[in-house]
Every structure is written in structure tokens, then in C-alpha cells.
XYZ file of C-alpha atoms in Angstrom:
262
model
C 98.227 55.378 74.828
C 96.658 58.475 76.373
C 94.714 60.909 74.215
C 95.148 64.656 74.542
C 91.751 66.266 75.193
C 90.260 69.711 75.683
C 86.611 70.034 76.692
C 86.156 73.804 77.140
C 86.324 75.922 74.006
C 84.267 78.813 72.685
C 83.748 80.004 69.129
C 82.438 83.042 67.278
C 78.996 82.232 68.706
C 80.022 83.408 72.176
C 79.955 87.224 72.348
C 83.138 87.192 74.440
C 84.889 85.065 71.816
C 86.821 86.131 68.747
C 85.074 86.190 65.386
C 88.248 84.541 64.097
C 87.597 81.472 66.221
C 85.139 79.669 63.967
C 84.530 75.935 64.495
C 86.831 75.237 61.558
C 89.655 77.395 62.902
C 89.229 75.933 66.382
C 89.595 72.402 65.020
C 92.594 73.308 62.854
C 94.424 74.955 65.745
C 93.646 72.076 68.097
C 94.896 69.572 65.535
C 98.166 71.473 65.171
C 98.578 71.271 68.951
C 98.051 67.521 69.087
C 94.549 67.433 70.552
C 92.577 64.308 69.631
C 89.337 64.755 71.604
C 87.826 68.229 71.383
C 84.590 69.769 72.651
C 82.849 72.953 71.555
C 81.114 74.609 74.495
C 79.805 78.074 73.720
C 77.773 79.958 76.285
C 74.301 78.402 76.596
C 74.128 77.268 72.954
C 75.225 74.436 70.655
C 74.347 76.168 67.390
C 77.920 75.992 66.074
C 78.174 72.271 66.785
C 76.805 71.104 63.380
C 79.701 72.836 61.627
C 82.077 71.545 64.297
C 80.887 67.983 63.662
C 81.890 68.289 60.008
C 85.318 69.870 60.401
C 86.792 67.673 63.149
C 86.899 64.163 61.606
C 89.024 65.074 58.535
C 91.629 66.384 60.986
C 91.631 63.170 63.007
C 89.778 64.774 65.918
C 86.904 63.112 67.764
C 84.304 65.844 68.437
C 82.161 66.244 71.526
C 79.232 68.648 71.548
C 77.706 70.869 74.175
C 77.698 74.197 75.925
C 78.922 76.079 78.954
C 75.676 76.594 80.844
C 75.124 79.416 83.341
C 72.819 78.463 86.211
C 70.624 80.624 88.433
C 73.516 80.828 90.880
C 75.721 82.077 87.999
C 77.809 78.919 88.150
C 79.326 77.839 84.847
C 79.146 74.143 83.969
C 80.053 72.168 80.868
C 77.238 70.080 79.389
C 78.774 67.479 77.066
C 77.217 65.074 74.595
C 78.570 62.443 72.250
C 75.477 62.767 70.043
C 75.006 65.959 68.010
C 71.216 65.785 67.906
C 70.999 65.334 71.676
C 73.212 68.377 72.137
C 71.008 70.460 69.853
C 67.860 69.305 71.655
C 69.387 70.299 74.984
C 70.484 73.620 73.496
C 66.951 74.385 72.345
C 65.561 73.562 75.785
C 68.184 75.646 77.586
C 67.636 78.659 75.329
C 63.912 78.563 76.142
C 64.879 79.275 79.762
C 67.419 82.040 79.187
C 66.934 85.550 80.553
C 65.350 87.357 77.560
C 67.881 90.171 77.455
C 68.578 91.219 73.828
C 72.197 91.145 72.765
C 73.751 94.388 71.537
C 76.631 93.414 69.217
C 78.118 96.905 69.397
C 78.426 96.703 73.180
C 78.761 93.027 74.054
C 79.956 91.320 70.877
C 78.582 89.315 67.969
C 76.760 86.015 68.447
C 76.935 84.343 65.038
C 76.672 80.706 64.058
C 78.346 79.540 60.875
C 78.686 76.603 58.512
C 81.783 74.474 58.017
C 83.192 77.043 55.550
C 82.810 79.945 58.017
C 79.786 81.404 56.212
C 77.429 83.132 58.657
C 74.086 81.331 58.881
C 72.442 83.424 61.571
C 72.717 85.422 64.765
C 71.293 84.694 68.220
C 68.913 87.305 69.642
C 69.335 87.007 73.416
C 72.606 87.614 75.273
C 74.000 84.103 75.574
C 76.032 84.380 78.808
C 72.856 85.285 80.740
C 71.702 82.939 83.486
C 69.316 80.109 82.676
C 66.240 79.599 84.824
C 67.421 76.508 86.689
C 69.793 75.597 89.494
C 73.072 73.699 89.375
C 71.290 70.783 91.072
C 68.595 70.709 88.381
C 71.206 70.972 85.630
C 72.977 67.852 86.840
C 69.885 65.676 86.597
C 68.297 67.267 83.514
C 71.354 66.953 81.259
C 71.464 63.237 82.067
C 67.897 62.914 80.754
C 69.167 64.199 77.402
C 72.031 61.703 77.422
C 74.823 64.061 78.449
C 77.252 64.588 81.303
C 78.018 67.648 83.420
C 81.459 68.924 84.420
C 81.301 72.053 86.608
C 83.683 74.561 85.044
C 86.795 76.202 86.527
C 85.669 75.308 90.044
C 88.740 76.993 91.539
C 88.265 80.331 89.791
C 87.267 83.508 91.634
C 84.216 84.133 89.411
C 81.352 82.076 87.946
C 82.412 78.923 89.779
C 81.212 76.748 92.622
C 83.948 78.222 94.799
C 83.018 81.830 94.043
C 79.238 81.452 94.106
C 78.726 78.828 96.813
C 82.019 78.860 98.692
C 82.403 75.095 98.315
C 82.148 72.289 95.784
C 78.744 70.640 96.145
C 77.878 67.010 95.494
C 76.092 66.070 92.295
C 76.192 63.675 89.344
C 79.367 65.295 88.030
C 81.481 63.274 85.609
C 84.485 65.348 86.730
C 85.407 68.841 87.882
C 87.295 71.265 85.661
C 90.103 73.215 87.342
C 92.304 76.083 86.261
C 95.261 74.496 88.047
C 96.113 71.147 89.639
C 95.989 70.725 92.538
C 93.183 73.288 92.724
C 93.630 76.374 94.872
C 91.311 79.347 95.294
C 92.778 82.842 95.164
C 91.005 85.952 96.511
C 89.021 87.955 93.927
C 90.473 91.161 95.363
C 94.140 90.329 96.035
C 94.890 93.789 97.384
C 92.636 93.221 100.391
C 93.882 89.714 101.162
C 96.536 88.734 103.655
C 99.911 88.156 101.963
C 99.872 84.362 102.384
C 96.446 84.020 100.730
C 97.512 86.347 97.954
C 100.644 84.284 97.256
C 99.497 80.754 97.935
C 95.714 80.709 97.721
C 93.630 78.239 99.692
C 93.206 74.533 98.907
C 89.793 73.572 97.529
C 88.037 70.426 98.729
C 86.952 68.699 95.507
C 85.175 65.854 97.342
C 87.142 63.145 95.571
C 85.820 63.912 92.084
C 88.151 63.292 89.134
C 89.736 66.499 87.897
C 90.473 67.897 84.452
C 91.953 71.072 83.071
C 90.734 72.855 79.949
C 91.731 75.834 77.853
C 88.513 77.880 78.085
C 89.604 79.215 74.705
C 87.999 82.450 73.503
C 90.739 83.512 71.077
C 92.927 81.560 68.652
C 95.977 81.911 70.888
C 94.080 80.254 73.765
C 93.496 76.957 71.964
C 95.373 74.062 73.518
C 96.871 76.043 76.406
C 95.561 73.703 79.149
C 94.667 70.303 77.664
C 94.589 67.105 79.697
C 95.142 63.405 79.051
C 92.449 60.740 78.777
C 93.717 57.248 79.558
C 91.839 55.444 76.800
C 92.604 54.164 73.316
C 90.915 55.900 70.406
C 89.613 52.512 69.236
C 87.770 52.146 72.542
C 86.505 55.716 72.756
C 85.525 55.871 69.075
C 84.769 52.281 67.957
C 83.421 53.553 64.630
C 86.271 55.997 64.072
C 86.352 59.755 64.557
C 83.547 60.129 61.989
C 81.270 58.113 64.248
C 79.802 58.867 67.644
C 82.028 58.663 70.706
C 81.164 55.949 73.208
C 79.713 57.714 76.254
C 80.448 54.879 78.675
C 84.074 54.726 77.541
C 84.284 58.495 78.007
C 82.905 58.289 81.543
C 85.321 55.493 82.406
C 88.273 57.475 81.054
C 87.232 60.464 83.163
C 87.016 58.265 86.264
C 90.733 57.525 85.813
C 91.686 61.185 86.072
C 93.627 62.403 89.148
C 91.809 63.263 92.366
C 93.138 65.565 95.062
């Protein structure tokens, strides 16, 4: 039986996210919408993942940990881990390479990390969506050294994607590609200047045969579960020790390989 999954979700740690979307609220909303495998991927940080790890299992959700990294090219990519400590180690490394631009909560939003009861434990100093000092190519290999996988995010979007920043999908050790729509099509960033056919229909995107997912990219409570996808794997195979244990990375990779390709 397929499992409903969603790998791209923000929380109150992301300045563009709602303060109401704590790890606990994210998990509760996802559970109500039938999601069984859920990832928390704030901008360039995993600091809300410890709370997330505690709130998911009682709801029957298998948690994955990570971040939405921003590369030098300003490409967004999901970095996903089955192990919490590996995710936190990667997060610490990534933050050491972030553009040291102080966050201004009044202008750009709060960046708070919380415990499992939504109590604020701290605030991040630098603006988290800033670019990290490495390329998309480097990201693909470095995350693997920490035991994670990379899924380039919303590759068919007109901003912060491979399509928008590079014009094409590039080869790499990607476990999958995340798309806004399936099959993926790229629409002009300035529709008013585009020819009518491009404005209406977009252009097909060559995804090089990679498996494709969708994800909610949730920033607000109402976003949770809006674009989940199915993983063709049994929970017993993906989580041999139950949802309180660590997900099996090889089973996760195999399930992703079964996803559609266009």
C-alpha cells in the first residue's frame, strides 16, 4: 500500500513562514490530511527538527529531517536525512557558510526555533534564506558525505529553481526532482511580456529521466498537505523499527526510484 508523503515544509523558523506553523502544528495538520511520511525543511537550518522528531511518532508519522538549502546560484534544493543528528551536523556546517546578513524580524520575519510544546528556545541571527557559499554541484556531493540525499526543489518554478537560474535541469546525484506540477512545465516569470501560447501552456521541462515528486512547500497552516505524493513502499519496509525509529535510507531511495518520470 502506498504511503502519502510530503517532503517540503517550513515552520516558524523560516522568516517567510507563519509563527503559527510550529513543528507540532505542522505534524498535527499533516496527520489530519493523511500524510504518513513528513519532512521539515526550513531555509538553511534544521534547528526545529529536534522538536519535530518528538511530535511526529505519536501521530503515526515517520519524520524526515533536513532543510531547503540555497546555493550560490540561488537554486533551492531539499537536503533530507533519516538521522536527526546527521541533519543537525549538516545544518551547523551549512550555517557556517551562510551570507552573514543579520535578520531584521520587523522587516523580514521572525526566525525562532521551539521545543515540542511550542516554547521558544532561541532565535537565529543571520537571515536564513540567504545563499550559502557553495554551488549546486558541491551540494549534491557534500550532503551525501553526511548521509543525506538531495532533491532539487520546484525545478519548474519561475524563481529559485534550476529552470529559472540555469535554464535547464543539470545532472547530479539527485534522488528525485520536486515539481510544482506533473508533468512539469515552465511558465514565464513575466506573463505580460510572453507570447499568448507560452502564457497559457508554458514550456515542457526536460527532467533528464529523474523520478519526480510534488510537495506542498508549506509556509502557512492552510498550505499543509496541498501537494503530497505517494511512495510505493510499505511502512514496515521504510520504518522497520516503527515510526519512533529511524527511517531506512535505502528503502527511501528505492521508493523514490519508483516515482513517475516524464
